[in-house]
mmCIF file of C-alpha atoms in Angstrom:
data_model
loop_
_atom_site.group_PDB
_atom_site.id
_atom_site.type_symbol
_atom_site.label_atom_id
_atom_site.label_comp_id
_atom_site.label_asym_id
_atom_site.label_seq_id
_atom_site.Cartn_x
_atom_site.Cartn_y
_atom_site.Cartn_z
ATOM 1 C CA MET A 210 -27.087 40.930 7.467
ATOM 2 C CA TYR A 211 -25.830 40.865 11.122
ATOM 3 C CA SER A 212 -22.243 40.080 10.098
ATOM 4 C CA ARG A 213 -22.326 43.136 7.757
ATOM 5 C CA LEU A 214 -23.724 45.301 10.574
ATOM 6 C CA ALA A 215 -21.015 44.070 12.915
ATOM 7 C CA PHE A 216 -18.363 44.687 10.305
ATOM 8 C CA TRP A 217 -19.411 48.279 9.471
ATOM 9 C CA GLY A 218 -19.839 48.982 13.191
ATOM 10 C CA THR A 219 -16.350 47.802 13.921
ATOM 11 C CA LEU A 220 -14.921 49.764 11.083
ATOM 12 C CA LEU A 221 -16.732 52.969 12.273
ATOM 13 C CA LEU A 222 -15.306 52.400 15.745
ATOM 14 C CA TYR A 223 -11.894 51.848 14.293
ATOM 15 C CA LEU A 224 -12.070 55.110 12.324
ATOM 16 C CA MET A 225 -13.207 57.071 15.394
ATOM 17 C CA LEU A 226 -10.406 55.535 17.586
ATOM 18 C CA PRO A 227 -7.531 58.262 17.902
ATOM 19 C CA PRO A 228 -4.058 57.066 17.047
ATOM 20 C CA GLY A 229 -1.853 56.111 19.744
ATOM 21 C CA THR A 230 -4.601 54.909 22.086
ATOM 22 C CA THR A 231 -3.501 52.356 24.705
ATOM 23 C CA LYS A 232 -5.397 50.314 27.198
ATOM 24 C CA LEU A 233 -4.295 48.785 30.427
ATOM 25 C CA PHE A 234 -5.139 45.068 30.852
ATOM 26 C CA LYS A 235 -4.592 43.062 34.123
ATOM 27 C CA VAL A 236 -4.614 39.528 35.242
ATOM 28 C CA HIS A 237 -5.392 39.031 38.990
ATOM 29 C CA SER A 238 -4.220 36.306 41.331
ATOM 30 C CA SER A 239 -6.388 34.404 43.741
ATOM 31 C CA THR A 240 -5.458 36.946 46.320
ATOM 32 C CA GLY A 241 -7.015 39.703 44.173
ATOM 33 C CA ARG A 242 -3.703 41.320 43.431
ATOM 34 C CA ALA A 243 -2.593 42.052 39.825
ATOM 35 C CA CYS A 244 0.065 39.695 38.598
ATOM 36 C CA VAL A 245 0.267 40.483 34.857
ATOM 37 C CA LEU A 246 0.083 44.012 33.465
ATOM 38 C CA LEU A 247 -0.240 44.801 29.867
ATOM 39 C CA ASP A 248 -0.583 48.354 28.532
ATOM 40 C CA ILE A 249 -0.956 48.079 24.782
ATOM 41 C CA ASP A 250 -2.025 49.717 21.557
ATOM 42 C CA PHE A 251 -2.390 47.292 18.526
ATOM 43 C CA ARG A 252 -4.272 46.816 15.221
ATOM 44 C CA ILE A 253 -5.167 43.392 13.818
ATOM 45 C CA PHE A 254 -6.372 42.980 10.249
ATOM 46 C CA VAL A 255 -7.934 39.577 9.148
ATOM 47 C CA THR A 256 -8.810 38.872 5.515
ATOM 48 C CA ALA A 257 -10.469 35.805 4.092
ATOM 49 C CA THR A 258 -10.129 34.957 0.418
ATOM 50 C CA ARG A 259 -11.989 32.251 -1.388
ATOM 51 C CA ASP A 260 -10.716 31.130 -4.798
ATOM 52 C CA GLY A 261 -8.887 34.429 -5.151
ATOM 53 C CA GLU A 262 -11.945 36.569 -4.232
ATOM 54 C CA LYS A 263 -12.137 38.320 -0.899
ATOM 55 C CA VAL A 264 -15.141 37.298 0.942
ATOM 56 C CA GLY A 265 -14.706 39.062 4.221
ATOM 57 C CA GLU A 266 -12.434 40.993 6.568
ATOM 58 C CA PHE A 267 -12.435 42.429 10.218
ATOM 59 C CA ARG A 268 -10.198 44.638 12.214
ATOM 60 C CA LEU A 269 -9.508 44.510 15.931
ATOM 61 C CA PHE A 270 -8.182 47.142 18.302
ATOM 62 C CA PRO A 271 -8.035 47.721 22.137
ATOM 63 C CA ASP A 272 -11.666 49.032 22.651
ATOM 64 C CA ALA A 273 -13.939 48.756 25.517
ATOM 65 C CA SER A 274 -15.357 45.373 24.580
ATOM 66 C CA VAL A 275 -11.917 43.552 24.873
ATOM 67 C CA ARG A 276 -11.775 41.352 28.025
ATOM 68 C CA ALA A 277 -8.527 40.057 29.645
ATOM 69 C CA SER A 278 -7.937 36.784 31.357
ATOM 70 C CA GLY A 279 -4.868 34.741 32.201
ATOM 71 C CA ASN A 280 -2.893 32.640 34.470
ATOM 72 C CA CYS A 281 -0.095 33.529 36.895
ATOM 73 C CA ARG A 282 0.062 30.561 39.297
ATOM 74 C CA HIS A 283 3.102 28.973 37.587
ATOM 75 C CA SER A 284 6.453 30.152 36.244
ATOM 76 C CA ILE A 285 4.854 30.231 32.741
ATOM 77 C CA ARG A 286 2.398 32.938 32.731
ATOM 78 C CA TRP A 287 0.052 34.230 30.146
ATOM 79 C CA ILE A 288 -2.606 36.898 29.368
ATOM 80 C CA ARG A 289 -5.435 36.496 26.710
ATOM 81 C CA LEU A 290 -7.255 39.417 25.094
ATOM 82 C CA GLU A 291 -10.534 38.108 23.980
ATOM 83 C CA PHE A 292 -12.809 39.958 21.432
ATOM 84 C CA LEU A 293 -16.462 39.904 20.773
ATOM 85 C CA ALA A 294 -16.311 37.239 17.941
ATOM 86 C CA GLU A 295 -14.097 34.938 20.184
ATOM 87 C CA GLU A 296 -10.878 35.965 18.529
ATOM 88 C CA SER A 297 -7.903 35.950 21.044
ATOM 89 C CA LEU A 298 -4.610 37.541 21.214
ATOM 90 C CA TYR A 299 -2.148 35.701 23.500
ATOM 91 C CA PHE A 300 1.051 36.844 25.366
ATOM 92 C CA VAL A 301 2.862 33.920 26.913
ATOM 93 C CA PHE A 302 5.819 34.574 29.389
ATOM 94 C CA ASP A 303 8.476 32.161 30.401
ATOM 95 C CA ILE A 304 11.692 32.483 32.387
ATOM 96 C CA ARG A 305 14.923 31.358 30.803
ATOM 97 C CA ASP A 306 18.315 31.907 32.436
ATOM 98 C CA GLU A 307 16.856 34.666 34.593
ATOM 99 C CA SER A 308 15.513 36.431 31.495
ATOM 100 C CA ILE A 309 11.881 36.801 30.443
ATOM 101 C CA ILE A 310 10.905 35.261 27.054
ATOM 102 C CA LEU A 311 7.602 36.501 25.340
ATOM 103 C CA HIS A 312 5.607 34.457 22.805
ATOM 104 C CA ARG A 313 2.739 35.811 20.839
ATOM 105 C CA GLU A 314 -0.231 34.094 19.277
ATOM 106 C CA PHE A 315 -3.448 35.024 17.553
ATOM 107 C CA LYS A 316 -6.387 32.684 17.317
ATOM 108 C CA PHE A 317 -9.849 32.867 15.780
ATOM 109 C CA SER A 318 -12.817 30.727 14.427
ATOM 110 C CA PRO A 319 -13.321 31.102 10.733
ATOM 111 C CA GLN A 320 -16.849 29.400 10.895
ATOM 112 C CA PHE A 321 -17.932 31.946 13.436
ATOM 113 C CA THR A 322 -16.225 34.985 12.210
ATOM 114 C CA PHE A 323 -17.077 34.678 8.561
ATOM 115 C CA SER A 324 -20.420 32.989 8.944
ATOM 116 C CA GLY A 325 -19.483 29.927 6.864
ATOM 117 C CA LEU A 326 -18.387 31.846 3.793
ATOM 118 C CA CYS A 327 -14.848 30.733 4.259
ATOM 119 C CA SER A 328 -14.579 27.820 6.809
ATOM 120 C CA LEU A 329 -11.853 25.356 7.366
ATOM 121 C CA VAL A 330 -11.207 22.325 9.597
ATOM 122 C CA PRO A 331 -10.251 22.525 12.453
ATOM 123 C CA SER A 332 -12.703 25.049 13.720
ATOM 124 C CA PHE A 333 -9.972 27.311 15.005
ATOM 125 C CA VAL A 334 -6.951 28.718 13.228
ATOM 126 C CA ASN A 335 -3.962 29.753 15.199
ATOM 127 C CA PHE A 336 -1.074 32.002 14.007
ATOM 128 C CA LYS A 337 2.010 31.871 16.077
ATOM 129 C CA ASP A 338 4.817 34.342 15.788
ATOM 130 C CA ASN A 339 8.153 32.486 15.632
ATOM 131 C CA ARG A 340 10.116 35.426 16.569
ATOM 132 C CA VAL A 341 10.585 35.142 20.354
ATOM 133 C CA LEU A 342 11.187 38.352 22.367
ATOM 134 C CA ASN A 343 13.667 38.750 25.130
ATOM 135 C CA ILE A 344 11.999 41.401 27.281
ATOM 136 C CA GLY A 345 14.434 41.869 30.111
ATOM 137 C CA GLU A 346 15.148 40.441 33.590
ATOM 138 C CA VAL A 347 12.650 39.160 36.159
ATOM 139 C CA GLY A 348 11.364 42.132 38.346
ATOM 140 C CA THR A 349 11.344 44.571 35.518
ATOM 141 C CA SER A 350 8.905 45.815 33.003
ATOM 142 C CA TYR A 351 9.314 45.832 29.278
ATOM 143 C CA ARG A 352 8.422 49.030 27.289
ATOM 144 C CA CYS A 353 8.425 49.447 23.589
ATOM 145 C CA SER A 354 7.002 52.378 21.507
ATOM 146 C CA THR A 355 8.338 51.153 18.139
ATOM 147 C CA GLU A 356 5.939 49.536 15.835
ATOM 148 C CA TYR A 357 6.323 45.683 15.662
ATOM 149 C CA SER A 358 4.600 43.877 12.747
ATOM 150 C CA SER A 359 3.804 40.235 12.276
ATOM 151 C CA PHE A 360 2.202 38.881 9.045
ATOM 152 C CA TYR A 361 0.715 35.355 8.665
ATOM 153 C CA THR A 362 -0.915 33.434 5.882
ATOM 154 C CA GLN A 363 -2.771 30.055 5.961
ATOM 155 C CA ILE A 364 -4.308 28.098 2.980
ATOM 156 C CA GLY A 365 -6.594 25.121 3.153
ATOM 157 C CA LYS A 366 -9.361 23.352 1.239
ATOM 158 C CA ILE A 367 -13.075 23.833 2.276
ATOM 159 C CA PRO A 368 -14.615 20.581 3.258
ATOM 160 C CA ASP A 369 -16.952 18.878 0.723
ATOM 161 C CA THR A 370 -16.053 21.477 -1.919
ATOM 162 C CA GLU A 371 -13.326 22.057 -4.534
ATOM 163 C CA ASP A 372 -12.840 25.672 -3.246
ATOM 164 C CA VAL A 373 -9.661 26.867 -1.632
ATOM 165 C CA CYS A 374 -9.870 29.308 1.241
ATOM 166 C CA SER A 375 -6.993 31.368 2.611
ATOM 167 C CA TYR A 376 -6.526 33.732 5.466
ATOM 168 C CA THR A 377 -4.099 36.570 6.065
ATOM 169 C CA VAL A 378 -3.590 38.100 9.479
ATOM 170 C CA ASP A 379 -1.632 41.363 10.030
ATOM 171 C CA VAL A 380 -0.844 42.120 13.710
ATOM 172 C CA ASP A 381 0.596 45.555 14.262
ATOM 173 C CA ILE A 382 1.746 46.294 17.898
ATOM 174 C CA LEU A 383 2.154 50.087 17.999
ATOM 175 C CA SER A 384 3.306 50.438 21.635
ATOM 176 C CA MET A 385 3.512 48.217 24.555
ATOM 177 C CA GLN A 386 4.517 48.054 28.255
ATOM 178 C CA VAL A 387 4.252 44.650 30.004
ATOM 179 C CA GLN A 388 5.194 43.012 33.311
ATOM 180 C CA ALA A 389 4.530 39.272 34.318
ATOM 181 C CA TYR A 390 6.547 38.869 37.440
ATOM 182 C CA PHE A 391 6.819 40.590 40.821
ATOM 183 C CA VAL A 392 4.192 43.160 40.109
ATOM 184 C CA ASN A 393 3.976 45.702 43.009
ATOM 185 C CA GLN A 394 0.669 47.291 43.861
ATOM 186 C CA SER A 395 -0.521 47.046 40.249
ATOM 187 C CA ARG A 396 2.165 49.383 39.078
ATOM 188 C CA PHE A 397 4.977 48.745 36.503
ATOM 189 C CA SER A 398 8.433 48.423 37.717
ATOM 190 C CA ALA A 399 11.453 50.252 36.079
ATOM 191 C CA PRO A 400 11.177 49.549 32.298
ATOM 192 C CA THR A 401 13.640 47.924 30.047
ATOM 193 C CA GLU A 402 13.417 49.808 26.644
ATOM 194 C CA CYS A 403 13.143 47.805 23.571
ATOM 195 C CA THR A 404 15.491 47.963 20.591
ATOM 196 C CA PRO A 405 13.883 48.796 17.431
ATOM 197 C CA PRO A 406 12.878 45.565 15.510
ATOM 198 C CA THR A 407 13.363 44.569 11.928
ATOM 199 C CA HIS A 408 10.063 45.301 10.233
ATOM 200 C CA ARG A 409 8.344 43.169 7.464
ATOM 201 C CA ARG A 410 7.573 46.590 5.833
ATOM 202 C CA ARG A 411 9.803 49.565 5.456
ATOM 203 C CA ASN A 412 8.276 52.870 6.277
ATOM 204 C CA TRP A 413 7.962 55.653 3.631
ATOM 205 C CA ALA A 414 10.978 57.567 5.057
ATOM 206 C CA GLN A 415 13.269 54.638 4.923
ATOM 207 C CA GLY A 416 11.969 53.846 1.437
ATOM 208 C CA LEU A 417 12.537 57.431 0.248
ATOM 209 C CA VAL A 418 16.059 57.498 1.615
ATOM 210 C CA GLY A 419 16.790 54.217 -0.053
ATOM 211 C CA GLY A 420 15.329 55.383 -3.360
ATOM 212 C CA VAL A 421 17.297 58.639 -3.341
ATOM 213 C CA THR A 422 20.499 56.719 -2.425
ATOM 214 C CA LEU A 423 19.870 54.252 -5.302
ATOM 215 C CA CYS A 424 19.328 57.174 -7.746
ATOM 216 C CA PHE A 425 22.559 58.833 -6.818
ATOM 217 C CA LEU A 426 24.452 55.413 -7.148
ATOM 218 C CA LEU A 427 22.817 54.982 -10.583
ATOM 219 C CA ALA A 428 23.682 58.373 -11.712
ATOM 220 C CA GLY A 429 27.313 57.966 -10.611
ATOM 221 C CA VAL A 430 27.644 54.726 -12.596
ATOM 222 C CA LEU A 431 26.029 56.259 -15.788
ATOM 223 C CA SER A 432 28.214 59.231 -15.545
ATOM 224 C CA SER A 433 31.365 57.062 -15.196
ATOM 225 C CA LEU A 434 30.220 54.949 -18.216
ATOM 226 C CA CYS A 435 29.517 58.001 -20.251
ATOM 227 C CA LEU A 436 32.882 59.531 -19.504
ATOM 228 C CA GLN A 437 34.657 56.311 -20.591
ATOM 229 C CA VAL A 438 32.712 56.292 -23.850
ATOM 230 C CA VAL A 439 33.600 59.820 -24.496
ATOM 231 C CA CYS A 440 37.151 59.270 -23.873
ATOM 232 C CA LYS A 441 37.331 56.213 -26.130
ATOM 233 C CA LEU A 442 35.602 58.154 -28.921
ATOM 234 C CA ARG A 443 38.082 60.960 -28.611
ATOM 235 C CA CYS A 444 40.953 58.600 -28.659
ATOM 236 C CA LEU A 445 39.658 56.863 -31.826
ATOM 237 C CA ARG A 446 39.045 60.147 -33.562
ATOM 238 C CA ALA A 447 42.702 61.321 -32.755
ATOM 239 C CA GLY A 448 44.143 58.118 -33.959
ATOM 240 C CA SER A 449 42.180 58.496 -37.248
ATOM 241 C CA VAL A 450 43.446 62.022 -37.766
ATOM 242 C CA TRP A 451 46.928 61.043 -37.096
ATOM 243 C CA GLU A 452 46.712 58.180 -39.653
ATOM 244 C CA ARG A 453 45.439 60.699 -42.286
ATOM 245 C CA LEU A 454 48.261 63.074 -41.613
ATOM 246 C CA GLN A 455 50.807 60.197 -42.118
ATOM 247 C CA SER A 456 49.128 58.815 -45.074
ATOM 248 C CA PRO A 457 51.056 59.886 -48.426
ATOM 249 C CA GLY A 458 49.035 61.814 -51.073
ATOM 250 C CA SER A 459 46.201 62.824 -48.669
ATOM 251 C CA GLU A 460 44.958 66.290 -48.697
ATOM 252 C CA THR A 461 46.314 66.993 -45.229
ATOM 253 C CA GLY A 462 49.432 64.840 -45.349
ATOM 254 C CA LEU A 463 52.984 65.702 -46.420
ATOM 255 C CA THR A 464 53.947 64.730 -50.188
ATOM 256 C CA ASP A 465 57.329 63.538 -51.284
ATOM 257 C CA SER A 466 58.041 66.663 -53.200
ATOM 258 C CA SER A 467 57.347 68.966 -50.281
ATOM 259 C CA LEU A 468 59.649 66.791 -48.126
ATOM 260 C CA GLU A 469 62.536 67.180 -50.706
ATOM 261 C CA LEU A 470 61.941 70.951 -50.810
ATOM 262 C CA GLY A 471 62.063 71.101 -47.203
ATOM 263 C CA GLN A 472 65.293 69.197 -46.986
ATOM 264 C CA ARG A 473 66.925 71.344 -49.691
ATOM 265 C CA SER A 474 65.926 74.429 -47.801
ATOM 266 C CA LEU A 475 67.571 73.131 -44.666
ATOM 267 C CA ARG A 476 70.876 72.222 -46.568
ATOM 268 C CA GLY A 477 70.899 75.826 -48.012
ATOM 269 C CA LEU A 478 70.914 77.243 -44.605
#
């Protein structure tokens, strides 16, 4: 009962959340100064399926209940966004050749989140995005207002049963600005703008343009084929008429007597 109330409450908050809402998260060093800044808007959808039947789902977004923690004492820094049901979204930063590399990971507990309806061993499930982002040089921030989607699936057998449970996680980062090194007075440095990523899903505008282009190409091919067929039919028809004209004794052809009469007329001239 409580899980259902939590789900409907989360769904209501999600529907009430205006689009394009971002929230600023900070990680503070031992001196109290901010060392990691993350201003982000995201949507996370998690669905659990047991033997092909959906048994639960939940959605996450940057509301007031999200807590931020992290570590900035070493060259590898990270920030974790933790939700009410112990789900976590990680951003891990590393320096390679004076450039900053960003890794992303989502972690949750099926036993706790889905109340045992769809549980696996181990108790936590991790989904790591294998696409590493190069987010610019040290001392700059990284800003991206283009949607970036990641999709994960994991399948496993439920202990002590013959049932199979699967999870799908869809992480959509709608906009983000982040900085993990040389943060000055809790403010972002000059940003490095992101390049539009390659999406798992094409938006409706791209799909419409692609569909119209495909229709035009198909129409051109069909028109060319029809024109070739018409030309061949005309050629065949013309050849048939010519053969009938040349055939002796035909209604439209020239007879031997008519040919002799024509030759005599020509000699008389």
